[in-house]
mmCIF file of C-alpha atoms and ligand atoms in Angstrom:
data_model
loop_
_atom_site.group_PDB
_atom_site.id
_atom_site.type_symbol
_atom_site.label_atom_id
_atom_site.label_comp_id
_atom_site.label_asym_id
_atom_site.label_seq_id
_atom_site.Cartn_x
_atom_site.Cartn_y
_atom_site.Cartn_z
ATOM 1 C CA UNK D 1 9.667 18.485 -4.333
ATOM 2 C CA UNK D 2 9.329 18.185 -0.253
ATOM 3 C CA UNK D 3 5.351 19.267 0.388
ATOM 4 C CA UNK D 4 4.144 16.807 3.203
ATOM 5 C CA UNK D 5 0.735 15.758 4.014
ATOM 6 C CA UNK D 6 -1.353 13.369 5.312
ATOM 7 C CA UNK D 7 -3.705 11.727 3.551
ATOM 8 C CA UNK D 8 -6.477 8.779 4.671
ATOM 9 C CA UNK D 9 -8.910 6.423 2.828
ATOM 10 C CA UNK D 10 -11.557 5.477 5.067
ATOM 11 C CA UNK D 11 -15.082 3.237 3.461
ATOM 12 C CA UNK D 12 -16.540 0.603 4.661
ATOM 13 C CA UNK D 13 -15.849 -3.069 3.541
ATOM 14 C CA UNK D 14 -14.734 -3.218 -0.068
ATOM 15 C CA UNK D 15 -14.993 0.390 -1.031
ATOM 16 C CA UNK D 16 -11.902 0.455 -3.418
ATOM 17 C CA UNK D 17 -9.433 1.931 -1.071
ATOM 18 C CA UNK D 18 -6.365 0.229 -2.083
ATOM 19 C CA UNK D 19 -7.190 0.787 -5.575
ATOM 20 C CA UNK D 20 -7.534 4.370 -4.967
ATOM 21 C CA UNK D 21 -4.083 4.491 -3.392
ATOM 22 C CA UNK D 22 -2.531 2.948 -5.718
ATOM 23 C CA UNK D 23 -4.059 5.377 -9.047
ATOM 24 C CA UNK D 24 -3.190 8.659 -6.306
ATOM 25 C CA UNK D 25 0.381 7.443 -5.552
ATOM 26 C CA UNK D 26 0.921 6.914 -9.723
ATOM 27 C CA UNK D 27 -0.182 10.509 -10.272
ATOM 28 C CA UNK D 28 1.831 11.737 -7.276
ATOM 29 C CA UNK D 29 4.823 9.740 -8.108
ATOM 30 C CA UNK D 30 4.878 10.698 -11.628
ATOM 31 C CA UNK D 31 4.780 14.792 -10.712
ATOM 32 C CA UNK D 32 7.990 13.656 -8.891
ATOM 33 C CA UNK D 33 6.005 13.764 -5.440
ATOM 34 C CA UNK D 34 7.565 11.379 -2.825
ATOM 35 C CA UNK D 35 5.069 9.154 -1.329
ATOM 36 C CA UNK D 36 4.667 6.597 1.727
ATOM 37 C CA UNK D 37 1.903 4.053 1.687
ATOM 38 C CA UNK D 38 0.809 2.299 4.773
ATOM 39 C CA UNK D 39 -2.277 0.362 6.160
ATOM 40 C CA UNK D 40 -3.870 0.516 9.508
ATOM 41 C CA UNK D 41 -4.229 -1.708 11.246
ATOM 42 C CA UNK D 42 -0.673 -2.822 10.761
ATOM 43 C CA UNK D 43 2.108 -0.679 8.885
ATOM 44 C CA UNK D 44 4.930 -1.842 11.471
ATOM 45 C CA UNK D 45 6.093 -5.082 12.773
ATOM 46 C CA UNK D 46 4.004 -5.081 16.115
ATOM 47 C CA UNK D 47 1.196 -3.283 14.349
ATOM 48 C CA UNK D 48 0.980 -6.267 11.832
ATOM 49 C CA UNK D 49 0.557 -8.558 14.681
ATOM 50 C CA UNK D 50 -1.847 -6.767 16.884
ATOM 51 C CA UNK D 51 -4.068 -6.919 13.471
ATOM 52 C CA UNK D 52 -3.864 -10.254 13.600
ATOM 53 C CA UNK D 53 -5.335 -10.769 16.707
ATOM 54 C CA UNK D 54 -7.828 -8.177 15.735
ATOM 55 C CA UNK D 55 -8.889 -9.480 12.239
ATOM 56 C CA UNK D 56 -8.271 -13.394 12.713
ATOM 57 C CA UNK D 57 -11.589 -15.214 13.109
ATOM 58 C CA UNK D 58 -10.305 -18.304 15.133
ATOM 59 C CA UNK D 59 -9.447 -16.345 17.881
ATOM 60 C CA UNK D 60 -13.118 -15.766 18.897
ATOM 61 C CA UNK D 61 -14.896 -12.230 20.185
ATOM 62 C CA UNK D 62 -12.983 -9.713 21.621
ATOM 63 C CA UNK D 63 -14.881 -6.993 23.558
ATOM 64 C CA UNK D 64 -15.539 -3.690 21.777
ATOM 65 C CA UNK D 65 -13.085 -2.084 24.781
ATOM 66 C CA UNK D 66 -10.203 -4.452 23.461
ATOM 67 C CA UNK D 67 -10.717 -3.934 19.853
ATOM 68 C CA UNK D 68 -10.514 0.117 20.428
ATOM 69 C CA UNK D 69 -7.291 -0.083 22.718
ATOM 70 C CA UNK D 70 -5.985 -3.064 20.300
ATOM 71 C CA UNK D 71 -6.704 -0.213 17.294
ATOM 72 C CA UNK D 72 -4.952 2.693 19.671
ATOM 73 C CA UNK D 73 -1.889 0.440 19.973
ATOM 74 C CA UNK D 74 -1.406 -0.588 16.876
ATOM 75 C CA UNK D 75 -1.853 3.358 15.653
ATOM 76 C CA UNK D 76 0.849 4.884 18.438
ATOM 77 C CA UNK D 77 3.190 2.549 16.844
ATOM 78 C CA UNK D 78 1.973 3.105 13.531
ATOM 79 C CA UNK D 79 2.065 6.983 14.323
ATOM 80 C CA UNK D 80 5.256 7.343 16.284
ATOM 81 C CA UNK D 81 7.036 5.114 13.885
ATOM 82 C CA UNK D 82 6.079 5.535 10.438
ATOM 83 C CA UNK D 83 3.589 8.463 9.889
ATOM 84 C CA UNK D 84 5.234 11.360 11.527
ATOM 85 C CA UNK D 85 8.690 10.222 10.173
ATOM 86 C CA UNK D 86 7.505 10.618 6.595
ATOM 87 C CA UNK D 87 5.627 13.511 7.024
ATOM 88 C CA UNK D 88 8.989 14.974 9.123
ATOM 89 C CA UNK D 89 10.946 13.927 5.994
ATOM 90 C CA UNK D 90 8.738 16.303 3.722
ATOM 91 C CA UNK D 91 6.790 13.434 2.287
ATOM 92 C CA UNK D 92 3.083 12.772 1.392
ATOM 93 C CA UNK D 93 1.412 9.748 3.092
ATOM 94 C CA UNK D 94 -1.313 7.267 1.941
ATOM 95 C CA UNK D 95 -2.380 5.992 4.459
ATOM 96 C CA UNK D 96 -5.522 2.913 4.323
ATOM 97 C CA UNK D 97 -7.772 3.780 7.340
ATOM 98 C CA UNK D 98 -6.869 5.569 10.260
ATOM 99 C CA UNK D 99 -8.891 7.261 13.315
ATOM 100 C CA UNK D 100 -12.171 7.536 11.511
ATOM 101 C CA UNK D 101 -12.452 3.802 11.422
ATOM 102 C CA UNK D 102 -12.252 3.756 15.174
ATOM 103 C CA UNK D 103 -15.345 6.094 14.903
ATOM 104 C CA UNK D 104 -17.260 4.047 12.420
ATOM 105 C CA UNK D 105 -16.833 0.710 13.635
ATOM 106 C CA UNK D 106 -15.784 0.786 17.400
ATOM 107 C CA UNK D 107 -17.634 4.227 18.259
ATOM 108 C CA UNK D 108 -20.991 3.924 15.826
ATOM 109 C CA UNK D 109 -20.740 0.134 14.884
ATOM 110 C CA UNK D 110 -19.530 -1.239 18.108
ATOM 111 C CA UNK D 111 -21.715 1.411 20.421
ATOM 112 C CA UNK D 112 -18.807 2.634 22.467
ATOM 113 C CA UNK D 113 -19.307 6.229 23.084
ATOM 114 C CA UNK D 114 -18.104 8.606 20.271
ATOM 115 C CA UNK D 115 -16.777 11.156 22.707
ATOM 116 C CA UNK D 116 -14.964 8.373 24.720
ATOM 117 C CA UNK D 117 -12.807 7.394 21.091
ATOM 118 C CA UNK D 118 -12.067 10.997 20.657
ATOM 119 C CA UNK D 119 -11.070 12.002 23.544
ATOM 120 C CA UNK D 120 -8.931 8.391 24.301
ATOM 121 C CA UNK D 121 -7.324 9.500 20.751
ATOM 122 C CA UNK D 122 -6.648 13.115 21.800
ATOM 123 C CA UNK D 123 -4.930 11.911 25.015
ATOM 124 C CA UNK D 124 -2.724 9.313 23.517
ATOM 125 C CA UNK D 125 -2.022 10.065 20.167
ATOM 126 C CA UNK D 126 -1.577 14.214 20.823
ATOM 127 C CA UNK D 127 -5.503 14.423 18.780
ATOM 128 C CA UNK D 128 -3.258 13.902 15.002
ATOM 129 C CA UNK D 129 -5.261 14.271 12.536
ATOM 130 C CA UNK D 130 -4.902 13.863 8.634
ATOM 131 C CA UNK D 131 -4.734 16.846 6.663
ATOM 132 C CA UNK D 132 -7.754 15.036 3.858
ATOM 133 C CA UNK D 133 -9.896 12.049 4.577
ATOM 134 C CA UNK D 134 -11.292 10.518 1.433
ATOM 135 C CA UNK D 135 -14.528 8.641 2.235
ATOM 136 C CA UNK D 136 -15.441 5.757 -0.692
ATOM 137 C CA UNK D 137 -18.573 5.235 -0.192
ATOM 138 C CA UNK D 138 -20.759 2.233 -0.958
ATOM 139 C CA UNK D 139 -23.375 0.544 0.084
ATOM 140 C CA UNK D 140 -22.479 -2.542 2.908
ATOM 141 C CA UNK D 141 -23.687 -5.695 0.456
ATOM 142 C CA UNK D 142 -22.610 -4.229 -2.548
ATOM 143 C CA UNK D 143 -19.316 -4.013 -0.476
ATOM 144 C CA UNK D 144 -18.997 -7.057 1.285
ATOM 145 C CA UNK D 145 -19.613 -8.852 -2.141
ATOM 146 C CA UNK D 146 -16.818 -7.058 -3.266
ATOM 147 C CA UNK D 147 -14.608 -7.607 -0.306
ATOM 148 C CA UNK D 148 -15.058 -11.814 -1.055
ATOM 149 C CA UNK D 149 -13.211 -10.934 -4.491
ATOM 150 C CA UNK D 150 -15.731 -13.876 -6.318
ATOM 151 C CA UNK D 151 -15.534 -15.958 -3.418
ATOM 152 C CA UNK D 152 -11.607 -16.324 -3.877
ATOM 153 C CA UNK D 153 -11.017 -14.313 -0.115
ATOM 154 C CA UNK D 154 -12.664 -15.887 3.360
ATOM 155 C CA UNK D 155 -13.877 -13.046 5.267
ATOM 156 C CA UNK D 156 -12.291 -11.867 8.529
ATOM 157 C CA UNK D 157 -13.203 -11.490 11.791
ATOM 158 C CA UNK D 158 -14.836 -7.946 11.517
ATOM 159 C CA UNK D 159 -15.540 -8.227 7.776
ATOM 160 C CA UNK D 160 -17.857 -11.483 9.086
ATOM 161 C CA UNK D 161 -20.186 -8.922 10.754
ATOM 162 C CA UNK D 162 -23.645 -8.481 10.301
ATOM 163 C CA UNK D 163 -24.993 -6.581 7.376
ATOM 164 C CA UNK D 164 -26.972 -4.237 9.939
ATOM 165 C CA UNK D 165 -23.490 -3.880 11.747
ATOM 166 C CA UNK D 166 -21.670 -3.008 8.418
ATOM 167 C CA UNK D 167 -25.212 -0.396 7.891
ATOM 168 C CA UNK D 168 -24.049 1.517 11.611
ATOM 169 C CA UNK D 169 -20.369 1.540 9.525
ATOM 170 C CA UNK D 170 -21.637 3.096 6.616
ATOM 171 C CA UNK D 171 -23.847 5.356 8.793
ATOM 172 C CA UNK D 172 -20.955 6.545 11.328
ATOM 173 C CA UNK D 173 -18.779 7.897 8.587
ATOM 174 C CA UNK D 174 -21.861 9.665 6.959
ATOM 175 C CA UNK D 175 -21.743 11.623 10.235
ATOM 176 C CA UNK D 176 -18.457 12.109 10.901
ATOM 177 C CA UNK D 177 -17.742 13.096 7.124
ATOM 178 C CA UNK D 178 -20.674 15.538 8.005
ATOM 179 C CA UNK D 179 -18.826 17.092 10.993
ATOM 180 C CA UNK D 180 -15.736 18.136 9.573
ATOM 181 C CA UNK D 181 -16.722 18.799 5.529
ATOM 182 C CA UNK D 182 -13.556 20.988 5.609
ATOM 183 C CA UNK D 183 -11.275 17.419 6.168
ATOM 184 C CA UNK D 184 -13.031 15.475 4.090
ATOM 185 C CA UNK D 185 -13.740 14.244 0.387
ATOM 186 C CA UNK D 186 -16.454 12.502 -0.120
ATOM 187 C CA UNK D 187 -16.925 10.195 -3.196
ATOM 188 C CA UNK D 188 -19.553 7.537 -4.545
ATOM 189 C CA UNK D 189 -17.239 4.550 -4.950
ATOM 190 C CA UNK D 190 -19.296 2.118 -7.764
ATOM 191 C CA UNK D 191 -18.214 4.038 -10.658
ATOM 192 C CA UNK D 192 -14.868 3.252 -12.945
ATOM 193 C CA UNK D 193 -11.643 3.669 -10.567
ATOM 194 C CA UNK D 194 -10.227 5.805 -13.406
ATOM 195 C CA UNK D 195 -13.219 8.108 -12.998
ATOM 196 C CA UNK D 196 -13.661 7.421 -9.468
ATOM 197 C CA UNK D 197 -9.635 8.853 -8.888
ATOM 198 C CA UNK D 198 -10.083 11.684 -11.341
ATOM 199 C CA UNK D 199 -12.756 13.121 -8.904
ATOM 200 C CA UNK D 200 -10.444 12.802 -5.801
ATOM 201 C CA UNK D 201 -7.386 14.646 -7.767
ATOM 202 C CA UNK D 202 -9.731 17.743 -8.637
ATOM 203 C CA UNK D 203 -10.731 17.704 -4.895
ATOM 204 C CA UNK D 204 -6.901 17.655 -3.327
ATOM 205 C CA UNK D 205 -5.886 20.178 -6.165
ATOM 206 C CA UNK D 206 -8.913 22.402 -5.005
ATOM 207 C CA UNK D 207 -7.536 22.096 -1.324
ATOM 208 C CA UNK D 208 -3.764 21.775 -1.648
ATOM 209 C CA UNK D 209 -2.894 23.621 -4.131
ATOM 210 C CA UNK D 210 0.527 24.086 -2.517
ATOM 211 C CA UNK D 211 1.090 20.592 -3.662
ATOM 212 C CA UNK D 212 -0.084 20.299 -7.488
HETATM 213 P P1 TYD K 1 -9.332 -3.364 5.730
HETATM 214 O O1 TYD K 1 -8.875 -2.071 5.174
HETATM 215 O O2 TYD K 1 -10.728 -3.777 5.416
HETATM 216 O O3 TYD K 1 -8.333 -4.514 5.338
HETATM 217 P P2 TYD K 1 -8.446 -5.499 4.050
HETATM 218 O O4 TYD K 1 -9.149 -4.736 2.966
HETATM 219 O O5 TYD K 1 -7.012 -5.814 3.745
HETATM 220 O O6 TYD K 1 -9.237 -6.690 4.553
HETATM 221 O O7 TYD K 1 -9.160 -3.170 7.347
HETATM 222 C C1 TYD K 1 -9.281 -4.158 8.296
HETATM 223 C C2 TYD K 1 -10.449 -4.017 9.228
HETATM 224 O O8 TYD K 1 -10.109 -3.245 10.391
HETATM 225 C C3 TYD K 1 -11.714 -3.407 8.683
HETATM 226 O O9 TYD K 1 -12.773 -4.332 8.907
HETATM 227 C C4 TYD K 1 -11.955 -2.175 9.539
HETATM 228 C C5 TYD K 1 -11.230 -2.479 10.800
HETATM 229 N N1 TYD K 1 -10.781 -1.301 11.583
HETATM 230 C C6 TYD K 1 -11.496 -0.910 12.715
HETATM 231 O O10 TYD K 1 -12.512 -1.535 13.066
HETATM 232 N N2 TYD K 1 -11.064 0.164 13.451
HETATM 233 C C7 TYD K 1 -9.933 0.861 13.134
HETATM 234 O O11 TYD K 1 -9.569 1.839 13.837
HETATM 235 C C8 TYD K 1 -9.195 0.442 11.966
HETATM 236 C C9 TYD K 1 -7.958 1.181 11.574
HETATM 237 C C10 TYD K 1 -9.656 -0.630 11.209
#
């Protein structure tokens, strides 16, 4: 079955995405959907270097202007190159933040002027925009604790903000969720995964039929 669409995860700091993907792509997959997972930043060869100047903590501070246009880089590439393929090809793509993180951390978190990332976006990357954004929500220290896995995983350079930073994170997707309810599902993310994905599939099957 060809049905494409564009899918996003967007939370802040250890809100479950990846697990999310993964349970979505097993029900997909196993209703014969085809499926492309990819990350942002990353999801090509530059695209996995540019995030690791953006997320590795030895290289120091980079200015809130360079971590945008180091985002925007990384996502024509990632766009261009991977996304619009797949979705070309008929396929549905998972895809593990996207343009509402440049909202929520370099617009809200960072301070740089919402209108300025939207309308940078909408110049550059012809204003693409997923079909559904899923928002996980948690709260920031119940996430960061999370994102440490036990203590096992060192933070990174962004992850290493401040809990009132990873608060304006939380707060910026709250708003932008609240903009465009018609894009996005919105779903507590402390329950059980199993539970947690069950409530995301009756959400897409209420809004793409087409595809279920
Ligand atoms: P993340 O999904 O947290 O990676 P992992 O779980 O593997 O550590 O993403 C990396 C970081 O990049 C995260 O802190 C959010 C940040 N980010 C932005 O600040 N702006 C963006 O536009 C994107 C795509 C990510």
């Amino acid at each position: 079955m060809t049905q494409s669409l564009f899918i996003t995860f967007e939370g802040p700091e250890g809100s479950g995405k990846s697990t999310q993907i993964k349970l979505l792509n097993n029900y997909l997959t196993s209703r014969g959907i085809e499926t492309v997972i990819t990350r942002e930043p990353g999801g090509t060869p530059a695209g996995d270097r540019i995030r690791s100047v953006l997320l590795d903590k030895d290289g120091g501070s980079l200015e809130p202007e360079t971590e945008l246009f180091l985002m925007l880089a990384q996502r024509c590439e990632h766009l261009r190159k991977i996304i619009l393929p797949a979705l070309n090809a008929g396929k549905v793509v998972l895809c593990d933040r996207y343009f509402d993180s440049s909202m929520a951390y370099q617009g809200f978190a960072r301070g740089l002027m919402l209108d300025k990332v939207r309308s940078i976006h909408q110049a550059f990357l012809p204003g693409f925009l997923p079909d559904v954004t899923v928002l996980l929500r948690i709260p920031p220290e119940k996430g960061l604790i999370r994102a440490r896995h036990g203590g096992q995983k060192q933070l990174d350079r962004i992850e290493s903000e401040t809990l009132a930073f990873h608060q304006k994170v939380l707060d910026g997707y709250n708003a932008v969720a609240a903009e465009e309810p018609e894009r996005y599902i919105v779903v507590e993310a402390e329950g059980e995964p199993e539970e947690i994905s069950k409530k995301i599939i009756v959400e897409l099957k209420n809004r793409c039929q087409e595809l279920f």
